[in-house]
Short mmCIF file of C-alpha atoms in Angstrom, two decimals:
data_model
loop_
_atom_site.label_atom_id
_atom_site.label_comp_id
_atom_site.label_asym_id
_atom_site.label_seq_id
_atom_site.Cartn_x
_atom_site.Cartn_y
_atom_site.Cartn_z
CA MET I 15 0.00 0.00 0.00
CA ALA I 16 1.57 3.30 -1.04
CA GLU I 17 1.72 5.94 1.65
CA SER I 18 2.89 9.32 0.37
CA ASN I 19 3.55 10.73 3.83
CA VAL I 20 6.01 8.13 5.17
CA LYS I 21 9.64 9.26 5.43
CA VAL I 22 12.72 7.78 7.01
CA LEU I 23 15.56 10.12 7.90
CA GLY I 24 18.65 8.00 8.15
CA THR I 25 21.76 6.67 6.54
CA TRP I 26 22.67 3.51 4.63
CA ALA I 27 25.36 2.66 7.21
CA SER I 28 23.19 2.77 10.32
CA PRO I 29 21.88 -0.52 11.69
CA PHE I 30 19.20 1.42 13.58
CA VAL I 31 17.90 2.92 10.35
CA MET I 32 18.04 -0.50 8.72
CA ARG I 33 15.64 -1.76 11.41
CA VAL I 34 13.02 0.75 10.40
CA LYS I 35 13.35 -0.07 6.70
CA ILE I 36 13.07 -3.81 7.32
CA ALA I 37 9.89 -3.23 9.31
CA LEU I 38 8.40 -1.12 6.52
CA HIS I 39 9.34 -3.77 3.95
CA LEU I 40 7.64 -6.42 6.07
CA LYS I 41 4.49 -4.33 6.08
CA SER I 42 4.82 -3.51 2.37
CA VAL I 43 4.77 0.21 3.14
CA LEU I 44 6.47 2.50 0.64
CA TYR I 45 8.50 5.36 2.05
CA GLU I 46 10.79 8.22 1.13
CA ASP I 47 14.41 7.66 2.06
CA VAL I 48 16.15 10.84 3.25
CA GLU I 49 19.90 10.40 3.64
CA GLU I 50 21.79 12.10 6.50
CA ASP I 51 25.58 12.27 6.17
CA LEU I 52 27.03 11.13 9.51
CA LEU I 53 30.46 12.51 8.65
CA ALA I 54 29.08 16.02 8.06
CA PRO I 55 27.49 18.47 10.54
CA LYS I 56 23.92 17.54 11.48
CA SER I 57 21.18 18.73 9.14
CA GLU I 58 18.47 21.25 10.08
CA LEU I 59 15.84 18.57 9.59
CA LEU I 60 17.57 16.24 12.04
CA LEU I 61 18.11 18.91 14.68
CA LYS I 62 14.50 20.03 14.38
CA SER I 63 12.88 16.61 14.33
CA ASN I 64 15.01 15.02 17.07
CA PRO I 65 16.04 17.90 19.33
CA VAL I 66 16.52 15.62 22.35
CA TYR I 67 19.06 13.17 20.90
CA LYS I 68 19.90 14.66 17.47
CA LYS I 69 20.24 11.10 16.11
CA ILE I 70 18.92 9.03 13.24
CA PRO I 71 16.64 7.24 12.48
CA VAL I 72 13.73 9.66 12.63
CA PHE I 73 10.42 8.39 11.29
CA PHE I 74 7.84 10.71 9.78
CA HIS I 75 4.21 9.68 9.44
CA ALA I 76 1.01 11.62 10.16
CA HIS I 77 1.71 13.60 13.36
CA SER I 78 4.98 14.30 15.14
CA PRO I 79 8.24 12.63 14.14
CA ILE I 80 9.08 9.45 16.04
CA CYS I 81 12.58 8.71 17.32
CA GLU I 82 14.42 5.69 18.72
CA SER I 83 14.46 2.66 16.43
CA LEU I 84 12.75 0.12 18.71
CA ILE I 85 10.01 2.63 19.52
CA ILE I 86 9.58 3.25 15.78
CA LEU I 87 9.32 -0.50 15.18
CA GLN I 88 6.52 -0.84 17.71
CA TYR I 89 4.75 2.15 16.18
CA ILE I 90 4.95 0.61 12.70
CA ASP I 91 3.66 -2.70 14.07
CA GLU I 92 0.73 -0.94 15.75
CA VAL I 93 -0.26 1.25 12.80
CA TRP I 94 0.03 -1.30 9.97
CA THR I 95 -1.69 -4.25 11.56
CA THR I 96 -1.76 -7.11 9.08
CA SER I 97 -1.29 -10.21 11.23
CA ALA I 98 0.66 -11.89 8.46
CA SER I 99 3.53 -9.50 9.10
CA SER I 100 3.36 -8.98 12.88
CA ILE I 101 6.66 -7.82 14.25
CA LEU I 102 5.92 -8.53 17.92
CA PRO I 103 4.24 -11.81 18.90
CA SER I 104 0.61 -11.69 20.03
CA ASP I 105 1.07 -13.47 23.37
CA PRO I 106 1.88 -11.00 26.21
CA TYR I 107 4.61 -13.17 27.73
CA GLU I 108 6.29 -13.74 24.38
CA ARG I 109 6.06 -10.00 23.72
CA SER I 110 7.83 -9.31 27.02
CA GLN I 111 10.59 -11.77 26.09
CA SER I 112 11.02 -10.15 22.66
CA ARG I 113 11.23 -6.71 24.25
CA PHE I 114 13.71 -8.01 26.82
CA TRP I 115 16.09 -9.45 24.23
CA ALA I 116 15.85 -6.47 21.88
CA ALA I 117 16.69 -4.25 24.85
CA TYR I 118 19.61 -6.55 25.68
CA VAL I 119 20.94 -6.08 22.16
CA ASP I 120 20.78 -2.29 22.56
CA ASP I 121 21.82 -1.96 26.21
CA LYS I 122 24.52 -4.65 26.49
CA PHE I 123 25.56 -6.11 23.16
CA PHE I 124 25.73 -3.04 20.96
CA PRO I 125 27.72 -0.90 23.44
CA ALA I 126 30.32 -3.71 23.69
CA LEU I 127 30.45 -3.92 19.89
CA ARG I 128 30.89 -0.16 19.67
CA ARG I 129 33.70 -0.25 22.24
CA LEU I 130 35.38 -2.91 20.13
CA LEU I 131 35.15 -0.67 17.06
CA ILE I 132 36.46 2.50 18.67
CA GLY I 133 38.77 0.88 21.28
CA ALA I 134 41.86 3.06 21.50
CA THR I 135 44.19 0.63 23.28
CA GLU I 136 44.87 -3.11 22.95
CA GLU I 137 43.58 -3.57 26.48
CA ASP I 138 40.29 -1.81 25.68
CA LYS I 139 39.84 -3.96 22.60
CA LYS I 140 40.61 -7.18 24.47
CA ALA I 141 38.05 -6.41 27.16
CA ALA I 142 35.44 -5.39 24.59
CA LEU I 143 36.07 -8.53 22.53
CA ALA I 144 35.50 -10.75 25.55
CA GLU I 145 32.23 -8.95 26.24
CA VAL I 146 31.05 -9.24 22.64
CA VAL I 147 31.81 -12.95 22.46
CA GLU I 148 30.05 -13.53 25.79
CA GLY I 149 27.10 -11.60 24.39
CA THR I 150 26.89 -13.84 21.32
CA VAL I 151 26.79 -16.90 23.56
CA VAL I 152 23.98 -15.40 25.63
CA LEU I 153 22.10 -14.58 22.41
CA GLU I 154 22.64 -18.12 21.12
CA GLY I 155 20.81 -19.28 24.27
CA ALA I 156 18.04 -16.75 23.71
CA PHE I 157 17.67 -17.96 20.12
CA GLY I 158 17.17 -21.50 21.38
CA GLU I 159 14.41 -20.33 23.73
CA LEU I 160 12.58 -17.95 21.43
CA SER I 161 12.80 -19.71 18.06
CA LYS I 162 11.33 -22.99 19.36
CA GLY I 163 13.08 -24.90 16.61
CA LYS I 164 12.11 -22.51 13.81
CA ALA I 165 14.40 -20.39 11.65
CA PHE I 166 14.04 -17.04 13.39
CA PHE I 167 13.79 -15.53 16.89
CA GLY I 168 10.28 -14.67 15.77
CA GLY I 169 9.54 -18.28 14.76
CA ASP I 170 8.52 -18.87 11.16
CA ASN I 171 9.02 -15.26 10.21
CA ILE I 172 11.38 -12.49 11.25
CA GLY I 173 10.27 -10.49 14.26
CA PHE I 174 11.35 -7.83 16.73
CA VAL I 175 14.50 -9.55 18.02
CA ASP I 176 15.55 -10.72 14.55
CA ILE I 177 15.39 -7.14 13.33
CA ALA I 178 17.13 -5.73 16.43
CA LEU I 179 20.08 -8.12 16.22
CA GLY I 180 20.11 -8.82 12.49
CA SER I 181 20.55 -5.14 11.68
CA LEU I 182 23.97 -5.36 13.37
CA LEU I 183 25.27 -8.20 11.18
CA GLY I 184 27.05 -5.90 8.72
CA TRP I 185 28.94 -4.16 11.53
CA ILE I 186 29.59 -7.48 13.26
CA GLU I 187 31.30 -8.69 10.09
CA VAL I 188 33.31 -5.47 9.60
CA ILE I 189 34.46 -5.30 13.22
CA GLY I 190 35.23 -9.02 13.23
CA LYS I 191 37.47 -8.60 10.17
CA GLN I 192 39.24 -5.71 11.91
CA CYS I 193 39.96 -7.95 14.92
CA GLU I 194 40.70 -10.94 12.73
CA THR I 195 38.06 -12.97 14.59
CA LYS I 196 34.68 -14.33 13.61
CA LEU I 197 32.49 -12.70 16.26
CA VAL I 198 29.55 -15.00 15.49
CA SER I 199 31.43 -18.31 15.31
CA GLU I 200 30.46 -21.84 14.27
CA ALA I 201 32.22 -23.15 17.36
CA LYS I 202 30.37 -21.11 20.00
CA THR I 203 27.17 -20.03 18.25
CA PRO I 204 26.25 -22.50 15.49
CA ARG I 205 22.55 -21.64 15.56
CA LEU I 206 23.24 -17.92 15.23
CA VAL I 207 25.49 -18.60 12.24
CA GLN I 208 22.62 -20.36 10.48
CA TRP I 209 20.15 -17.71 11.59
CA ALA I 210 22.41 -14.95 10.22
CA ASP I 211 22.32 -16.54 6.76
CA CYS I 212 18.53 -16.94 6.84
CA PHE I 213 18.08 -13.37 8.03
CA SER I 214 20.38 -11.85 5.44
CA ALA I 215 18.63 -13.71 2.63
CA HIS I 216 15.13 -12.64 3.70
CA GLU I 217 13.03 -10.66 1.20
CA ALA I 218 12.57 -7.75 3.59
CA VAL I 219 16.27 -7.56 4.45
CA LYS I 220 18.49 -8.28 1.48
CA ASP I 221 18.02 -4.93 -0.28
CA VAL I 222 19.02 -2.88 2.76
CA LEU I 223 22.06 -4.90 3.78
CA PRO I 224 25.05 -2.58 3.50
CA ASP I 225 28.00 -3.59 1.33
CA VAL I 226 30.63 -4.87 3.79
CA ASP I 227 33.64 -3.24 2.12
CA LYS I 228 31.86 0.11 1.88
CA LEU I 229 30.88 -0.26 5.55
CA ALA I 230 34.46 -1.10 6.57
CA ASP I 231 35.70 2.04 4.87
CA PHE I 232 32.96 4.08 6.54
CA GLY I 233 33.82 2.45 9.87
CA LEU I 234 37.38 3.74 9.72
CA LYS I 235 36.19 7.27 9.00
CA LEU I 236 33.57 7.09 11.77
CA ARG I 237 36.08 5.73 14.28
CA ALA I 238 38.47 8.58 13.47
CA LYS I 239 35.69 11.12 13.90
CA ILE I 240 34.60 9.64 17.25
CA LEU I 241 38.13 9.40 18.64
CA LYS I 242 38.78 12.99 17.59
CA GLY I 243 35.61 14.03 19.42
CA LEU I 244 36.63 12.11 22.55
CA ALA I 245 40.12 13.60 22.66
CA PRO I 246 40.53 16.03 25.58
CA THR I 247 40.47 19.61 24.35
CA ASN I 248 42.18 21.17 27.40
CA MET G 12 -4.12 -21.17 41.94
CA ALA G 13 -0.40 -21.46 41.21
CA THR G 14 -0.82 -20.61 37.53
CA ASN G 15 -2.35 -17.23 38.34
CA GLU G 16 -0.10 -16.23 41.22
CA VAL G 17 1.90 -13.07 40.82
CA LYS G 18 5.11 -12.41 42.71
CA VAL G 19 7.16 -9.23 42.59
CA LEU G 20 10.79 -9.23 43.68
CA GLY G 21 11.76 -5.73 44.64
CA SER G 22 13.70 -3.51 46.98
CA TRP G 23 12.02 -0.64 48.83
CA PRO G 24 14.50 2.12 47.84
CA SER G 25 14.41 1.19 44.16
CA PRO G 26 12.35 3.47 41.92
CA TYR G 27 12.24 0.70 39.31
CA ALA G 28 10.65 -1.74 41.77
CA ILE G 29 7.82 0.71 42.48
CA ARG G 30 6.70 0.64 38.85
CA PRO G 31 5.26 -2.90 38.58
CA ARG G 32 3.55 -2.45 41.95
CA ILE G 33 1.74 0.68 40.80
CA ALA G 34 0.71 -1.08 37.60
CA LEU G 35 -0.63 -4.09 39.53
CA ASN G 36 -2.49 -1.77 41.89
CA LEU G 37 -4.07 0.08 38.96
CA LYS G 38 -5.35 -3.25 37.68
CA SER G 39 -6.57 -4.17 41.21
CA LEU G 40 -4.44 -7.30 41.18
CA THR G 41 -3.18 -9.03 44.27
CA TYR G 42 0.43 -10.15 44.39
CA GLU G 43 3.08 -11.39 46.76
CA TYR G 44 5.80 -8.83 47.33
CA ILE G 45 9.23 -10.22 48.15
CA GLU G 46 11.80 -7.77 49.51
CA GLU G 47 15.36 -8.29 48.32
CA LYS G 48 17.90 -6.78 50.67
CA LEU G 49 20.36 -6.10 47.89
CA TRP G 50 23.07 -4.80 50.16
CA GLU G 51 23.10 -8.21 51.87
CA GLY G 52 23.58 -10.21 48.67
CA LYS G 53 21.25 -11.56 45.98
CA SER G 54 18.76 -14.34 46.68
CA GLU G 55 18.61 -17.68 44.81
CA LEU G 56 15.20 -16.72 43.46
CA LEU G 57 16.57 -13.48 42.01
CA LEU G 58 19.61 -15.16 40.43
CA GLN G 59 17.39 -17.87 38.99
CA SER G 60 14.67 -15.61 37.63
CA ASN G 61 16.95 -12.90 36.23
CA PRO G 62 20.20 -14.66 35.28
CA VAL G 63 21.10 -12.05 32.64
CA TYR G 64 21.08 -8.91 34.80
CA LYS G 65 20.56 -10.28 38.35
CA LYS G 66 18.52 -7.16 39.12
CA ILE G 67 15.17 -6.26 40.60
CA PRO G 68 12.37 -5.82 39.85
CA VAL G 69 11.29 -9.20 38.57
CA LEU G 70 7.66 -10.17 38.15
CA ILE G 71 6.99 -13.88 38.28
CA HIS G 72 3.64 -14.90 36.83
CA GLY G 73 2.49 -18.38 37.75
CA ASP G 74 5.09 -21.09 38.00
CA ASN G 75 7.43 -20.32 35.22
CA LYS G 76 7.12 -16.86 33.70
CA PRO G 77 9.70 -14.41 35.02
CA ILE G 78 9.62 -10.96 33.44
CA CYS G 79 12.49 -8.51 33.93
CA GLU G 80 13.14 -4.81 33.29
CA SER G 81 10.61 -2.50 34.95
CA LEU G 82 9.12 -0.86 31.87
CA ILE G 83 8.84 -4.22 30.10
CA ILE G 84 7.05 -5.55 33.19
CA VAL G 85 4.61 -2.62 33.16
CA GLN G 86 3.78 -3.28 29.50
CA TYR G 87 3.35 -6.97 30.27
CA ILE G 88 0.91 -6.17 33.10
CA ASP G 89 -1.04 -3.90 30.76
CA GLU G 90 -1.26 -6.57 28.06
CA ALA G 91 -1.78 -9.69 30.20
CA TRP G 92 -4.64 -8.07 32.12
CA SER G 93 -6.17 -6.18 29.26
CA SER G 94 -9.64 -5.95 30.83
CA GLY G 95 -8.47 -3.58 33.58
CA PRO G 96 -7.88 0.16 33.07
CA SER G 97 -5.34 0.79 30.27
CA ILE G 98 -1.86 1.84 31.26
CA LEU G 99 -0.51 2.67 27.81
CA PRO G 100 -2.52 5.05 25.61
CA SER G 101 -4.51 3.41 22.83
CA ASP G 102 -3.30 5.68 20.02
CA PRO G 103 -0.01 4.44 18.45
CA CYS G 104 1.44 7.95 18.22
CA GLU G 105 0.68 8.67 21.88
CA ARG G 106 2.15 5.28 22.79
CA ALA G 107 5.35 6.17 20.94
CA VAL G 108 5.54 9.51 22.78
CA ALA G 109 5.01 7.83 26.18
CA ARG G 110 7.67 5.22 25.38
CA PHE G 111 10.08 7.89 24.17
CA TRP G 112 9.89 9.97 27.35
CA ALA G 113 10.01 6.93 29.63
CA ALA G 114 13.19 5.78 27.87
CA TYR G 115 14.63 9.31 28.07
CA LEU G 116 14.03 9.38 31.84
CA ASP G 117 15.78 6.05 32.29
CA ASP G 118 18.64 6.57 29.85
CA LYS G 119 19.47 10.26 30.32
CA TRP G 120 17.59 12.03 33.08
CA PHE G 121 17.80 9.78 36.12
CA PRO G 122 21.51 9.04 35.59
CA ALA G 123 22.02 12.83 35.73
CA VAL G 124 20.03 12.98 39.01
CA LYS G 125 22.22 10.24 40.46
CA SER G 126 25.40 11.94 39.34
CA ILE G 127 24.60 15.05 41.40
CA GLY G 128 25.15 12.99 44.54
CA VAL G 129 28.57 11.69 43.52
CA ALA G 130 29.82 14.57 41.39
CA LYS G 131 33.49 15.36 41.93
CA GLY G 132 33.81 19.09 42.38
CA GLU G 133 31.54 22.10 41.95
CA GLU G 134 31.83 22.22 38.14
CA ALA G 135 30.69 18.64 37.69
CA LYS G 136 27.87 19.15 40.18
CA LYS G 137 26.65 22.29 38.40
CA ALA G 138 26.71 20.50 35.06
CA ALA G 139 24.68 17.60 36.44
CA ILE G 140 22.14 19.96 38.01
CA ALA G 141 21.82 21.83 34.72
CA GLN G 142 21.12 18.55 32.91
CA VAL G 143 18.46 17.61 35.44
CA GLU G 144 16.78 21.02 35.13
CA GLU G 145 16.88 20.83 31.35
CA GLY G 146 15.17 17.45 31.56
CA LEU G 147 12.51 18.81 33.88
CA ALA G 148 11.78 21.63 31.44
CA LEU G 149 11.32 19.01 28.70
CA MET G 150 9.05 16.98 30.96
CA GLU G 151 6.95 20.07 31.82
CA GLU G 152 6.41 20.56 28.09
CA ALA G 153 5.64 16.88 27.62
CA TYR G 154 3.16 17.02 30.50
CA ASP G 155 1.42 19.96 28.90
CA LYS G 156 1.07 18.11 25.59
CA CYS G 157 0.26 14.63 26.91
CA SER G 158 -2.18 15.55 29.70
CA LYS G 159 -4.31 17.78 27.44
CA GLY G 160 -5.51 19.70 30.49
CA LYS G 161 -6.19 16.60 32.57
CA GLY G 162 -4.38 15.52 35.75
CA TYR G 163 -1.87 13.01 34.47
CA PHE G 164 0.45 12.32 31.53
CA GLY G 165 -2.03 9.52 30.85
CA GLY G 166 -4.96 11.96 30.87
CA ASP G 167 -7.71 11.27 33.41
CA GLU G 168 -5.83 8.36 34.92
CA VAL G 169 -2.30 7.40 35.85
CA GLY G 170 -0.58 5.92 32.79
CA TYR G 171 2.75 4.56 31.60
CA LEU G 172 4.65 7.83 31.63
CA ASP G 173 3.20 8.86 35.01
CA ILE G 174 4.52 5.56 36.42
CA ALA G 175 7.91 5.89 34.72
CA PHE G 176 8.46 9.47 35.90
CA GLY G 177 6.58 9.36 39.20
CA SER G 178 8.65 6.45 40.48
CA PHE G 179 11.66 8.81 40.53
CA LEU G 180 9.97 11.43 42.75
CA GLY G 181 11.31 9.95 46.00
CA TRP G 182 14.93 10.25 44.88
CA LEU G 183 14.28 13.63 43.28
CA ARG G 184 13.03 14.92 46.64
CA VAL G 185 16.04 13.43 48.43
CA THR G 186 18.34 15.17 45.94
CA GLU G 187 16.55 18.48 46.60
CA LYS G 188 16.98 17.92 50.34
CA PHE G 189 20.70 17.01 50.17
CA ASN G 190 21.50 20.00 47.98
CA ALA G 191 19.13 22.48 49.65
CA MET G 192 17.55 23.30 46.31
CA LYS G 193 14.23 23.02 44.53
CA LEU G 194 14.35 21.11 41.27
CA LEU G 195 10.58 20.86 40.82
CA ASP G 196 9.70 24.51 41.11
CA GLU G 197 6.38 26.44 41.02
CA GLY G 198 7.99 29.08 38.84
CA LYS G 199 9.65 26.83 36.25
CA THR G 200 7.60 23.61 36.33
CA PRO G 201 4.18 24.52 37.76
CA GLY G 202 2.38 21.69 35.99
CA LEU G 203 4.80 19.09 37.30
CA VAL G 204 4.63 20.40 40.87
CA LYS G 205 0.87 19.83 40.96
CA TRP G 206 1.19 16.55 39.08
CA ALA G 207 3.76 15.26 41.58
CA ASP G 208 1.43 15.83 44.54
CA ARG G 209 -1.48 14.33 42.69
CA PHE G 210 0.57 11.29 41.70
CA CYS G 211 2.00 10.62 45.16
CA SER G 212 -1.41 10.76 46.79
CA HIS G 213 -3.04 8.46 44.23
CA ALA G 214 -4.50 5.29 45.75
CA ALA G 215 -2.36 3.04 43.55
CA VAL G 216 0.82 4.90 44.50
CA LYS G 217 0.79 6.14 48.09
CA ASP G 218 1.47 2.81 49.77
CA VAL G 219 4.45 1.95 47.57
CA MET G 220 6.22 5.32 47.53
CA PRO G 221 9.02 5.24 50.11
CA ASP G 222 9.08 7.86 52.85
CA THR G 223 11.47 10.67 51.82
CA ASP G 224 13.31 10.80 55.16
CA LYS G 225 13.86 7.04 55.20
CA LEU G 226 15.09 7.27 51.60
CA ALA G 227 17.43 10.13 52.52
CA GLU G 228 19.02 8.01 55.28
CA PHE G 229 19.49 5.20 52.79
CA GLY G 230 20.86 7.70 50.26
CA LYS G 231 23.60 8.79 52.66
CA PHE G 232 24.55 5.13 53.15
CA VAL G 233 24.77 4.54 49.36
CA ILE G 234 26.74 7.72 48.63
CA ALA G 235 29.21 6.85 51.39
CA LYS G 236 29.66 3.39 49.87
CA ILE G 237 30.19 4.77 46.35
CA ARG G 238 32.70 7.34 47.62
CA ALA G 239 34.56 4.65 49.59
CA ALA G 240 34.71 2.42 46.51
CA GLY G 241 35.94 5.37 44.45
CA ALA G 242 38.63 6.22 47.00
CA ALA G 243 39.71 2.57 47.19
CA ALA G 244 39.97 2.40 43.41
CA GLU G 245 42.08 5.54 43.31
CA MET G 246 44.54 4.02 45.77
CA HIS G 247 45.66 1.33 43.29
#
């Protein structure tokens, strides 16, 4: 169904933006893609539509802009309600588990991944790597619980947790290559390895997967920008 | 009936532990409250039901459904007992707004409140206070928009954002006391001042809000512990 007033302010490199696009693809909602350059100063549109965090993605539909990717996902799920493409499960307990694990990805796993990317010293990187690997093992366990033998965290089809974690796969590969380690390994997380392939091949995902070499190049530039910003100015 | 029993593991000073209790009270649900004395070590039940974070609150529904993370628990309560009064708004846009501000309070605002107590030096303290005041100005605006002239962020009744924000009032008042300052202020945040009183005297809230003086005593104990840990770390 074509919706002329749906816009996503984001960037091709952001996993958080990717989440929103996957959700819209699942719901067959057409949208306008507005690209924000993360290496340039923030645009007027971004500063105006997300004054609190000044971050992408920002989602535009009907009323006020909506920020924070997991909040946007729930909004999309609640507005475009075809049960065939439900992002969250219908059972309240299963919903709470999906929310829990998506929050784990954002609150625990992603920060460790980010520390691994921007780690300034060998010690920082070593500590971050240990955390990331531990996180993958925890998520392997969660996959076992939530998937109930099916291909995705969401069961037969991709859902909230699949989107939350799957959107990080590009960065996981880039950062892994940088550290010369497979972060999602056959040895420790065989089910996640399989899941990653299924996820990446999914109809709603494959067209928004970033090119890994392009992402690696972007990662270097982003890391430099972040480290410059963190450097003490006094 | 074991399958319908609800248990809440909490700790009286924790703002997060207050949240599920308010939600259960709003739905007129009975539950068993289990106090974790966190400063004495974590119980088997806590470690078993929240192995990932080992934190309270945890809601245990029936025999085998532990739910963790306070805001996730509140949403669970709203959805599992859907016949009671609604906690989240029904409109998806309003739900997104409520979720946004609740997340902001947890991720940005309350950490700033906490940092006032342990700030090293006047500069750091001033910066933390400024952040807290900026947040309160945002929340005053949000209250104006969300309440639409009614008494709560949720409108006529206490809702998700009231619970998320209101649960921090105890510690906010302690912070005001310790620093001899008013953060919620009739001049700057008149709406919130009235809302805070209304919220704290609500039937679903008043029995679970800790007494400010008792909380202040506990606060001194915690700050002393954090400072001691900081001093010990600096000695290495």
